[in-house]
XYZ file of C-alpha atoms in Angstrom:
758
model
C 119.602 117.492 138.038
C 119.424 117.863 134.204
C 116.610 115.294 133.402
C 116.211 114.491 129.720
C 112.367 113.886 130.234
C 112.029 117.480 131.853
C 114.324 119.188 129.481
C 114.441 117.486 125.937
C 116.566 118.921 123.405
C 114.638 120.296 120.442
C 116.539 119.245 117.155
C 115.813 121.861 114.604
C 117.771 120.157 111.812
C 120.322 117.377 110.972
C 123.384 119.687 111.085
C 124.648 121.901 113.980
C 127.385 124.289 113.764
C 129.607 124.359 116.740
C 132.282 127.115 116.456
C 134.062 126.562 113.221
C 132.933 122.874 113.070
C 129.822 121.340 111.584
C 128.331 118.227 113.281
C 126.355 115.893 111.039
C 123.924 114.217 113.597
C 122.628 111.273 111.456
C 126.220 110.338 110.590
C 127.800 111.335 113.981
C 130.584 113.247 111.975
C 132.491 116.548 112.937
C 133.791 118.235 109.949
C 135.740 121.383 109.503
C 137.613 123.281 106.642
C 140.854 122.794 108.323
C 140.523 118.886 108.493
C 141.168 116.585 105.744
C 138.828 113.970 107.135
C 135.627 114.006 109.228
C 135.961 112.627 112.899
C 133.110 110.093 113.797
C 131.822 110.197 117.328
C 130.465 107.468 119.375
C 126.801 107.547 120.270
C 127.347 108.361 123.816
C 129.774 111.252 122.856
C 127.073 112.692 120.627
C 124.611 112.407 123.417
C 126.904 114.265 125.697
C 127.439 116.983 123.019
C 123.661 117.271 122.610
C 123.087 117.609 126.370
C 125.717 120.454 126.498
C 124.056 122.151 123.468
C 120.688 121.994 125.152
C 122.125 123.812 128.150
C 124.432 126.070 126.250
C 126.746 128.429 128.125
C 125.580 126.828 131.352
C 127.490 124.416 133.765
C 126.221 120.848 133.464
C 127.191 118.533 136.322
C 128.763 115.237 135.588
C 125.922 113.590 137.559
C 123.307 115.327 135.326
C 125.267 114.135 132.123
C 125.395 110.520 133.573
C 121.683 110.661 134.105
C 120.865 112.051 130.649
C 123.195 109.723 128.524
C 123.464 106.701 130.684
C 119.831 106.468 132.279
C 118.846 103.464 134.296
C 122.524 102.132 134.483
C 125.304 102.512 136.976
C 128.195 103.894 134.823
C 131.492 104.783 136.203
C 133.018 108.217 135.773
C 135.441 106.996 133.115
C 132.667 106.672 130.454
C 131.967 110.386 130.604
C 135.640 111.297 130.812
C 136.235 109.263 127.590
C 133.271 110.841 125.942
C 134.527 114.315 126.820
C 138.064 113.372 125.574
C 136.487 112.287 122.310
C 134.712 115.619 121.878
C 137.941 117.688 122.724
C 139.722 115.653 120.081
C 137.024 116.071 117.408
C 137.010 119.956 117.974
C 140.867 120.218 118.239
C 140.396 121.594 121.623
C 142.900 122.124 124.433
C 141.850 121.250 127.978
C 144.216 123.816 129.599
C 143.075 126.649 127.063
C 139.728 125.506 126.010
C 137.750 127.235 123.339
C 134.985 124.464 123.078
C 134.621 122.463 126.312
C 135.440 123.871 129.570
C 136.037 121.598 132.844
C 134.642 123.340 135.851
C 136.421 122.017 138.960
C 134.048 119.768 141.024
C 131.237 121.264 138.905
C 130.952 119.453 135.589
C 131.355 120.961 131.866
C 130.284 123.868 129.954
C 129.935 124.298 126.166
C 131.762 127.659 125.377
C 131.638 127.767 121.542
C 128.784 129.333 119.714
C 126.183 126.988 118.274
C 123.715 127.362 115.458
C 121.395 124.775 113.651
C 121.973 125.015 110.023
C 118.824 125.341 107.864
C 117.480 121.723 107.189
C 115.934 122.917 103.808
C 119.131 124.046 102.497
C 120.891 120.824 103.502
C 118.384 118.721 102.076
C 118.459 120.451 98.800
C 122.241 120.347 98.447
C 122.431 116.620 99.279
C 122.250 114.394 96.164
C 120.344 111.233 96.415
C 122.475 108.049 96.180
C 120.542 104.855 95.680
C 121.100 101.199 95.778
C 120.555 99.472 92.387
C 117.558 97.389 91.564
C 117.969 94.247 93.582
C 116.807 90.520 92.803
C 113.249 90.411 94.171
C 110.797 87.728 94.864
C 107.102 87.396 94.422
C 104.375 87.170 96.977
C 102.145 89.463 99.030
C 103.844 92.164 100.914
C 104.026 91.378 104.593
C 101.829 93.856 106.714
C 100.925 95.526 103.452
C 98.428 93.329 101.535
C 95.964 91.652 103.753
C 93.069 90.861 101.489
C 89.445 89.996 101.898
C 89.883 86.644 103.689
C 91.251 85.228 106.907
C 95.068 86.025 106.948
C 96.975 82.759 106.366
C 100.422 82.137 106.843
C 101.128 82.801 103.082
C 101.224 86.329 103.839
C 104.794 85.516 104.907
C 105.769 82.234 103.457
C 106.552 83.335 100.000
C 108.844 85.942 101.092
C 110.801 83.597 103.187
C 111.720 80.936 100.818
C 112.737 83.725 98.223
C 114.685 85.498 101.196
C 116.180 82.267 102.582
C 117.425 81.141 99.118
C 119.053 84.503 98.115
C 122.917 84.790 97.933
C 123.107 87.811 95.964
C 126.460 89.447 96.942
C 126.646 92.925 98.334
C 124.820 96.181 97.352
C 125.696 98.539 94.667
C 125.284 102.304 94.669
C 124.921 104.928 91.894
C 124.144 108.356 91.638
C 120.740 109.638 89.956
C 121.389 112.456 87.369
C 124.148 114.459 89.154
C 127.719 114.685 88.072
C 128.855 117.612 90.083
C 131.983 117.355 92.350
C 129.769 117.418 95.348
C 128.012 114.567 93.878
C 131.042 112.574 93.299
C 132.252 113.068 96.788
C 128.664 111.818 97.986
C 129.006 108.657 95.915
C 132.521 107.865 97.149
C 131.252 108.133 100.594
C 128.354 106.089 99.849
C 130.576 103.446 98.417
C 132.717 103.583 101.509
C 129.611 102.808 103.645
C 128.294 100.012 101.416
C 129.794 97.529 103.693
C 127.241 95.842 105.890
C 126.722 96.853 109.446
C 126.321 93.825 111.950
C 122.934 93.997 113.853
C 122.654 91.625 116.834
C 119.348 90.474 118.196
C 117.632 88.172 120.381
C 114.218 86.145 119.766
C 111.584 86.715 122.439
C 109.038 84.134 121.268
C 109.680 80.364 120.535
C 106.291 78.640 120.335
C 105.853 76.103 117.493
C 103.892 77.827 114.658
C 104.055 81.401 113.518
C 104.273 84.600 115.539
C 104.495 87.505 113.136
C 103.790 91.243 112.491
C 105.001 92.647 115.770
C 104.175 96.191 116.936
C 106.353 98.073 119.844
C 104.716 100.366 122.360
C 105.949 103.865 122.179
C 108.419 103.241 125.017
C 109.618 99.917 123.821
C 108.356 98.162 126.940
C 105.654 95.926 125.344
C 105.249 94.149 121.927
C 101.975 93.050 120.237
C 101.974 90.591 117.521
C 99.939 88.085 115.605
C 99.831 84.335 116.802
C 98.417 82.082 114.200
C 96.714 78.759 115.275
C 96.698 75.616 113.448
C 93.880 76.683 111.164
C 95.661 79.851 110.375
C 93.214 82.101 112.424
C 95.133 84.850 114.187
C 94.642 86.489 117.599
C 96.680 89.418 119.015
C 99.150 88.632 121.749
C 100.862 90.959 124.197
C 103.991 90.638 126.029
C 107.117 92.488 127.524
C 109.834 92.959 125.169
C 111.888 89.960 126.440
C 111.461 86.191 126.409
C 108.505 86.051 128.844
C 105.075 84.580 128.592
C 102.632 86.369 126.477
C 98.907 86.875 127.038
C 96.059 87.057 124.643
C 95.084 90.948 124.234
C 92.059 90.117 121.760
C 89.606 87.267 121.903
C 88.194 86.672 118.338
C 84.882 84.987 117.985
C 85.057 81.374 116.355
C 86.058 81.691 112.720
C 87.444 85.260 113.164
C 90.972 86.367 112.742
C 92.610 89.344 114.404
C 95.815 90.711 112.791
C 97.968 93.910 112.107
C 98.186 95.355 115.632
C 99.429 99.073 115.709
C 99.849 101.019 118.935
C 98.602 104.595 119.382
C 101.055 107.471 120.071
C 99.966 107.703 123.723
C 100.304 103.821 124.252
C 96.792 103.509 125.671
C 95.310 101.665 122.635
C 95.912 99.446 119.756
C 94.206 99.221 116.486
C 94.004 95.895 114.784
C 92.035 94.294 111.900
C 89.488 91.537 112.252
C 88.126 89.258 109.468
C 84.985 87.185 110.019
C 84.074 83.786 108.284
C 82.811 85.617 105.177
C 86.111 87.464 104.950
C 84.356 90.571 105.866
C 87.110 93.253 107.284
C 86.757 95.644 110.088
C 89.023 98.086 111.712
C 89.057 97.623 115.691
C 90.541 99.116 118.579
C 91.249 97.595 122.118
C 92.831 99.164 125.190
C 96.437 98.273 125.926
C 95.281 96.896 129.277
C 92.923 94.374 127.442
C 88.954 94.350 127.089
C 86.980 97.055 125.594
C 87.124 95.706 121.965
C 85.470 98.457 119.623
C 84.636 98.210 115.887
C 85.360 101.585 114.285
C 84.716 101.012 110.717
C 84.544 98.519 107.772
C 87.852 98.249 105.742
C 87.947 100.555 102.859
C 87.517 98.631 99.703
C 87.149 95.308 101.515
C 90.733 94.873 102.501
C 93.375 96.255 104.854
C 97.181 97.174 104.535
C 99.738 98.382 106.890
C 98.638 101.698 108.506
C 99.545 104.290 111.208
C 97.856 106.319 113.742
C 97.800 110.306 113.120
C 100.010 112.127 115.487
C 97.046 113.296 117.555
C 95.683 109.701 117.740
C 92.423 110.913 116.224
C 92.442 108.759 112.996
C 94.278 106.001 110.954
C 96.128 106.633 107.728
C 96.040 103.533 105.329
C 96.538 102.622 101.729
C 94.746 99.925 99.746
C 96.208 97.398 97.444
C 93.238 97.295 95.076
C 92.638 100.423 93.055
C 88.856 101.243 93.095
C 87.512 100.749 89.426
C 86.068 104.255 89.567
C 89.250 106.018 90.349
C 92.550 106.391 88.384
C 94.760 105.784 91.195
C 94.775 104.317 94.754
C 95.737 107.104 97.232
C 96.239 106.795 100.885
C 92.889 107.029 102.957
C 92.301 108.679 106.389
C 89.795 107.043 108.848
C 88.356 109.382 111.510
C 87.965 107.319 114.570
C 85.219 109.517 115.997
C 82.818 109.228 113.115
C 84.080 106.085 111.413
C 84.086 107.801 108.083
C 87.020 107.395 105.288
C 88.234 110.287 103.241
C 90.987 110.423 100.553
C 94.104 112.140 101.755
C 94.860 115.123 99.765
C 98.130 114.931 97.911
C 99.813 114.552 94.573
C 99.518 111.215 92.939
C 99.804 110.076 89.308
C 97.305 107.841 87.417
C 98.038 104.104 88.070
C 99.941 104.618 91.243
C 99.222 102.419 94.516
C 100.426 103.891 97.652
C 100.726 101.870 100.865
C 102.416 101.487 104.217
C 102.282 105.075 105.437
C 104.220 105.947 108.701
C 104.346 109.435 110.326
C 107.927 110.597 111.426
C 108.523 110.872 115.147
C 107.914 114.553 115.278
C 104.768 114.158 113.191
C 106.086 116.522 110.375
C 106.526 114.082 107.580
C 104.792 110.823 106.128
C 106.936 108.149 104.265
C 105.058 105.490 102.419
C 105.520 102.839 99.798
C 104.439 103.412 96.073
C 103.391 100.592 94.080
C 103.219 96.826 94.689
C 106.029 94.853 93.176
C 108.450 97.450 91.876
C 108.006 99.584 94.851
C 110.121 102.443 96.426
C 109.872 104.821 99.553
C 108.487 108.297 99.156
C 108.322 111.239 101.480
C 105.953 114.169 101.839
C 104.786 116.721 104.535
C 102.279 115.296 106.964
C 99.728 117.973 105.592
C 99.974 116.440 102.193
C 101.596 118.078 98.880
C 104.121 116.773 96.419
C 105.796 113.518 97.442
C 109.629 113.326 97.043
C 111.061 110.024 95.847
C 113.617 108.597 98.630
C 114.808 105.252 97.061
C 115.204 103.772 93.749
C 115.386 100.013 94.545
C 112.300 98.979 92.466
C 111.763 96.173 94.723
C 109.482 94.239 96.751
C 109.557 96.044 100.117
C 108.588 93.966 103.139
C 108.027 96.255 105.845
C 109.810 99.435 107.078
C 109.838 102.064 110.010
C 111.312 105.423 111.177
C 114.308 105.413 113.397
C 113.048 107.238 116.637
C 115.285 110.402 116.012
C 113.822 110.732 112.398
C 117.436 110.508 111.015
C 116.676 107.574 108.960
C 114.538 104.373 108.201
C 115.000 100.668 108.474
C 113.472 98.728 105.737
C 113.365 95.131 104.619
C 113.291 94.056 100.887
C 114.078 91.016 98.695
C 117.143 91.628 96.883
C 120.568 91.102 98.783
C 122.180 88.785 101.188
C 121.130 91.008 104.085
C 117.719 91.650 103.605
C 117.368 94.512 106.136
C 118.786 97.845 105.258
C 119.204 101.441 106.780
C 118.419 104.436 104.771
C 119.975 107.868 105.860
C 117.672 110.726 105.275
C 120.558 113.332 105.061
C 122.492 111.619 102.374
C 120.172 109.148 100.838
C 122.774 106.269 101.513
C 121.496 102.750 102.044
C 123.552 100.603 104.185
C 122.851 96.779 104.524
C 122.408 95.298 107.913
C 123.933 91.991 108.417
C 121.824 89.663 110.416
C 122.270 85.978 111.259
C 118.586 85.088 110.169
C 115.881 86.241 107.918
C 114.447 89.455 109.142
C 111.143 91.030 107.843
C 108.433 93.573 108.952
C 110.491 95.848 111.158
C 108.774 97.999 113.733
C 110.562 100.494 115.797
C 109.374 102.043 119.184
C 108.618 105.969 118.706
C 110.406 106.784 121.877
C 113.036 104.189 122.324
C 115.843 102.826 120.227
C 114.253 99.413 120.049
C 113.045 97.410 116.941
C 111.154 94.140 116.616
C 110.645 92.073 113.471
C 109.669 88.720 112.157
C 112.227 86.026 112.124
C 111.030 83.482 109.604
C 112.529 80.051 109.314
C 110.221 78.320 106.931
C 111.069 76.060 103.945
C 109.120 75.051 100.907
C 109.372 72.346 98.247
C 107.876 71.647 94.880
C 105.024 69.120 94.694
C 103.463 67.284 91.751
C 99.624 67.003 92.191
C 97.665 64.597 90.199
C 94.478 66.087 88.945
C 93.159 62.766 87.800
C 93.972 60.532 90.760
C 92.839 60.829 94.299
C 93.108 59.265 97.678
C 90.789 59.808 100.647
C 89.025 62.256 98.587
C 92.016 64.461 97.712
C 94.254 64.588 94.711
C 97.423 62.637 95.162
C 100.431 64.689 95.986
C 104.179 63.952 96.157
C 107.290 65.988 96.434
C 109.560 65.982 93.513
C 113.393 66.290 93.666
C 113.240 66.081 97.425
C 116.142 67.904 99.301
C 116.884 69.409 102.844
C 116.729 72.977 101.400
C 114.042 75.110 99.730
C 112.815 74.637 96.153
C 110.456 76.889 94.500
C 109.078 78.341 90.911
C 108.722 75.143 89.035
C 108.444 74.999 85.187
C 107.580 71.691 83.466
C 108.815 71.460 79.817
C 106.547 71.230 76.987
C 107.399 67.544 76.410
C 106.630 66.761 80.214
C 109.990 65.247 80.621
C 112.059 68.014 82.473
C 111.464 70.345 85.391
C 113.282 73.477 85.779
C 113.113 75.259 89.247
C 114.934 77.553 91.632
C 116.633 76.226 94.851
C 119.339 77.025 97.294
C 120.274 73.270 97.677
C 123.787 73.980 96.565
C 124.154 76.795 99.314
C 123.259 79.517 96.920
C 120.201 80.568 94.800
C 120.562 78.785 91.484
C 118.539 77.567 88.438
C 118.254 73.574 88.652
C 117.097 71.308 85.934
C 116.072 67.598 86.347
C 114.682 64.705 84.512
C 111.352 63.621 86.162
C 112.187 59.854 85.846
C 115.484 60.483 87.393
C 114.687 62.006 90.794
C 118.164 62.079 91.919
C 119.874 63.568 88.864
C 118.816 67.164 89.136
C 121.860 69.416 88.152
C 122.727 72.891 88.912
C 123.087 75.701 86.255
C 126.184 77.560 87.608
C 126.871 80.149 85.014
C 124.532 82.796 86.462
C 122.470 83.578 89.619
C 118.777 84.116 88.875
C 116.266 86.261 90.519
C 113.675 84.312 92.288
C 110.682 86.151 91.098
C 109.098 84.273 88.162
C 109.085 80.755 86.779
C 111.682 79.876 84.099
C 109.882 79.840 80.601
C 110.553 76.942 78.174
C 110.796 77.113 74.529
C 108.283 75.100 72.537
C 110.906 72.477 71.529
C 111.936 71.946 75.274
C 115.495 72.940 74.454
C 115.877 76.349 76.033
C 114.687 78.307 78.919
C 114.260 82.221 79.502
C 115.325 83.067 83.048
C 116.070 86.576 84.777
C 119.343 86.834 86.379
C 121.242 89.671 88.163
C 125.078 89.648 87.452
C 125.709 93.150 88.827
C 123.617 96.283 89.236
C 120.878 95.442 86.510
C 118.765 92.433 85.851
C 119.553 90.587 82.636
C 117.445 88.290 80.412
C 119.348 84.932 79.984
C 118.511 82.149 77.552
C 119.807 78.867 78.835
C 120.631 75.888 76.666
C 118.912 72.993 78.898
C 121.377 70.303 77.858
C 124.655 72.046 77.945
C 123.812 74.577 80.781
C 125.257 77.543 78.689
C 123.494 80.770 79.431
C 123.661 83.665 77.107
C 122.749 87.142 78.178
C 120.341 88.770 75.692
C 120.773 92.405 74.626
C 117.201 93.609 75.599
C 116.812 97.352 74.846
C 114.951 97.793 78.159
C 117.100 98.126 81.279
C 116.410 95.409 84.077
C 113.761 93.270 82.473
C 111.402 91.583 84.772
C 109.903 88.611 82.872
C 109.972 87.254 79.431
C 108.056 84.714 77.248
C 108.778 82.914 73.956
C 106.293 83.094 70.957
C 105.529 80.696 68.180
C 108.327 82.706 66.201
C 111.827 82.184 67.614
C 112.994 85.620 66.360
C 110.081 87.305 68.561
C 110.080 87.526 72.466
C 107.757 89.087 74.872
C 109.534 91.166 77.489
C 108.266 93.028 80.703
C 110.124 95.859 82.114
C 109.719 98.886 84.188
C 107.994 101.627 82.149
C 108.735 104.356 84.999
C 107.868 104.954 88.683
C 107.476 101.383 89.330
C 104.787 100.339 86.632
C 105.286 97.697 84.119
C 104.736 97.198 80.414
C 105.206 94.212 78.070
C 106.913 94.751 74.653
C 106.852 92.397 71.722
C 110.510 92.573 70.155
C 112.080 91.343 66.831
C 115.363 89.988 68.034
C 116.515 89.278 64.517
C 117.973 92.741 64.025
C 120.406 94.769 66.274
C 119.463 96.554 68.286
C 116.181 94.672 68.868
C 113.321 96.434 67.298
C 110.013 97.101 69.039
C 106.990 95.731 67.325
C 104.185 96.441 69.807
C 103.692 97.126 73.594
C 100.952 97.279 76.351
C 101.046 99.227 79.493
C 100.303 97.920 82.848
C 101.007 94.393 82.380
C 102.405 92.398 85.549
C 102.813 89.118 83.970
C 102.375 87.696 80.432
C 102.138 84.023 79.204
C 101.943 82.844 75.681
C 99.472 80.005 74.663
C 101.363 78.245 71.779
C 98.352 75.999 71.026
C 95.947 78.938 70.294
C 98.573 81.740 69.481
C 97.212 83.891 72.312
C 98.760 86.055 74.869
C 97.193 86.053 78.492
C 98.271 88.677 80.988
C 97.367 89.980 84.362
C 97.665 93.574 85.830
C 98.655 95.154 89.135
C 96.046 97.982 88.922
C 92.982 95.902 88.771
C 91.623 92.357 89.312
C 91.317 89.919 86.509
C 92.867 88.029 83.571
C 93.065 89.205 79.836
C 93.648 87.808 76.440
C 94.982 89.344 73.506
C 96.428 88.644 70.060
C 100.126 88.192 69.080
C 100.294 92.003 68.205
C 99.011 92.875 71.603
C 95.845 94.435 70.274
C 92.241 94.023 71.111
C 92.536 93.032 74.805
C 89.458 91.197 76.219
C 88.581 90.027 79.666
C 88.763 86.368 80.364
C 88.018 86.476 84.140
C 86.937 89.573 85.772
C 87.285 88.232 89.173
C 90.400 86.399 89.524
C 93.070 87.228 90.471
C 91.353 89.216 93.183
C 94.230 91.221 94.253
C 97.724 92.267 92.947
C 99.453 89.724 95.270
C 97.835 86.799 93.302
C 98.851 87.875 89.852
C 101.193 84.982 89.345
C 98.851 82.107 90.567
C 97.687 80.798 87.210
C 98.930 78.560 84.281
C 97.711 77.761 80.888
C 96.280 74.230 80.168
C 95.183 72.420 77.091
C 91.729 73.792 77.248
C 92.193 77.296 78.880
C 93.744 79.129 81.900
C 93.571 77.759 85.648
C 93.965 79.465 88.839
C 95.266 78.579 92.318
C 92.144 79.417 94.334
C 90.978 79.171 97.911
C 88.093 79.443 100.216
C 87.264 79.136 103.935
C 87.027 75.338 103.308
C 89.854 74.722 100.839
C 93.392 76.225 101.458
C 94.573 75.206 97.874
C 92.130 74.978 94.990
C 92.322 74.729 91.308
C 89.691 76.324 88.919
C 89.334 77.241 85.304
C 89.417 80.957 84.889
C 85.998 82.344 83.582
C 83.882 80.071 85.736
C 81.328 81.803 87.709
C 82.340 83.179 91.242
C 80.065 80.859 92.953
C 81.630 77.658 91.542
C 83.805 75.779 94.090
C 87.435 74.834 92.823
C 88.840 71.398 92.942
C 90.272 71.150 96.331
C 93.821 70.081 96.295
C 94.724 70.665 99.896
C 92.254 71.611 102.674
C 94.658 73.050 105.256
C 98.092 73.802 103.599
C 97.882 76.943 101.435
C 100.098 76.983 98.284
C 102.597 79.861 97.948
C 101.228 82.727 95.755
C 103.961 82.108 93.197
C 103.498 80.665 89.713
C 102.262 77.142 89.314
C 103.180 75.032 86.290
C 100.566 72.819 84.419
C 101.721 70.062 82.048
C 100.512 69.850 78.462
C 98.274 67.027 79.211
C 96.608 68.811 81.960
C 96.909 65.750 84.221
C 99.879 66.949 86.579
C 100.279 70.413 88.349
C 103.566 71.486 89.951
C 103.297 73.926 92.767
C 105.304 75.370 95.751
C 104.140 74.431 99.190
C 105.310 74.325 102.765
C 107.661 71.757 104.025
C 108.095 73.487 107.313
C 106.519 76.632 108.677
C 107.436 78.643 111.598
C 108.502 82.261 112.544
C 109.451 83.977 115.714
C 109.649 87.696 116.872
C 113.140 89.245 117.081
C 114.268 92.150 119.237
C 117.336 94.343 118.367
C 118.910 97.565 120.000
C 119.304 100.473 117.750
C 121.114 102.762 119.982
C 124.112 102.906 117.814
C 121.989 104.150 114.863
C 119.976 106.873 116.469
C 120.702 110.167 118.627
C 117.356 109.755 120.296
C 116.564 113.613 120.235
C 113.360 113.434 118.423
C 112.136 110.624 120.595
C 112.593 112.736 123.672
C 110.623 115.475 122.123
C 107.868 112.893 121.295
C 107.940 111.559 124.872
C 107.453 114.887 126.107
C 104.346 115.380 124.009
């Protein structure tokens, strides 16, 4: 009998010529010059075709085809008959005079037409890249990507969730990058036709209170490992079958230690994970999949860990680091040799200032796809041996996990930017299709040899809290929620006159800007004229009459100026496309605006807006966020490429370091606010989950502890002009589970079979 584990099909490219027809495997389409429109095959019909291709010219019995295409089930003969009928229709074949599929009485079927794998390189070069437009994005640290030098707390996921849960940006828009040919035009039309979301059903396989997150599937999809966080936010690795059944602890961290980020080896015998101790020291560990035999391999490179993958031969781990070493111009991927415990830099082309993260090897081991840069990130592809990377996406977004489909035909990734949150990328065409799901889905992980995917289902909510920095109760500053609601509120901005609070919320069933007077807690009102991007806090003018807010009416982000009293919003004609943040200066004719300077790196520009078009007066590269100190006429800013806070003058010249230590990592670049006597930072340590400290203080000085157990979100806080009250985003509820989805409809499984044989 034809057994797929004994006779796997070797897929040489994504296009197969059968007679006069061409079969596009990733799209499951059969096309011919004689047909006006392609014929789309079902997944099972495609699998039947591939089985016949693998045994070309030979008779393949019905029993063998049922075993190959419908393994471990009890299908009727009708399902195979229907699949053969669909193939005949696609190839315009006649059953009585076949040229393609011959029926052998009481024997089975035989593929008659000649077959040829079309050159993959030619196909790839001919296919223009169609991308999704820049989306609305939210801040915070990327999940499974930026574990810093501390015990991993729930804030690794929480900031994502509020932003995601609040978003209601409609649809996804596609555009073509630099190709106006007829072929490109046709591809764009096809991409638009496919832009409608695909529905993806799933089940949750965990339901404990608290947080289960960052799941990883075994190669065969039978087992899932994940992090389980306790009440003190310490993690351990749990293991269970990929069903709603009891789990068991796979690792046993010592008291005060936290185990996170499990990843299965290709042979399924081991898992790697990351362990943090009480001093935030980070080590790479391995453990047998059967449990026990925990082994330390090496210290984390640079003191922190990010998402990683095993090399195809299971001899090493490939990882990026979120903090660029001060002595290096960029932060490339690093390779850890498990036998020696030594790190080395992976050899490939990388530009100065780039930070590369989240590498994943393709199922056949021939390619590596990774995420380039932190906040305005995209996915890139390069040969597994290194070389020059090729950009795949152009979304410039906050990517929250991704993985390969098991046949290598595409990727599933999650990012903040549309109402669907999870997307499928097609390697052949470059098309991105939203996946419609009933809940927030992040950090996807797909089995290497099975069409199964697990991910984090996050159900957390947050609110805005006012913390008194001068009053305390039971040894802690007094804290109260402002503008209380049953929905999620975030990104507060207190007006300079300390009278009004602007914030973002989905309390009106869509993401919107809200403004309320603090002495009228039930009178907050929605600004309905545009939809804001939940990334940065609104910015008030000095007279407390207007705000600067980034919105996204269509395919590009826009800077709006909002009149606080009337609610009218005016789109400002910023010369830079898709501005990311903005700030007023003491001159109403001059604005500071941050935008993408290329390849995901940011710069800030000082514009004179009294002329048309706006005139650029000064600029500064590598500026993640800028804020203006009106009292002292100074500009403060943070960077993605290195820790610290800088100060410069109004002309953006003569920058000097204010604090070389805080923020520590790129994910903390928003956690600061300007006070009457300097700049303050939302700090943390092992004894205090949320602290408040003046920047520039010695590293040894402890912050004022605002909350011992609950960590604030790494979004921008807002300090009032008196320095007495701080407004910050914090948890209201905090939970997440593991979801499981079947991807059979998206993958042919051929590369997975090859991987399984190896």
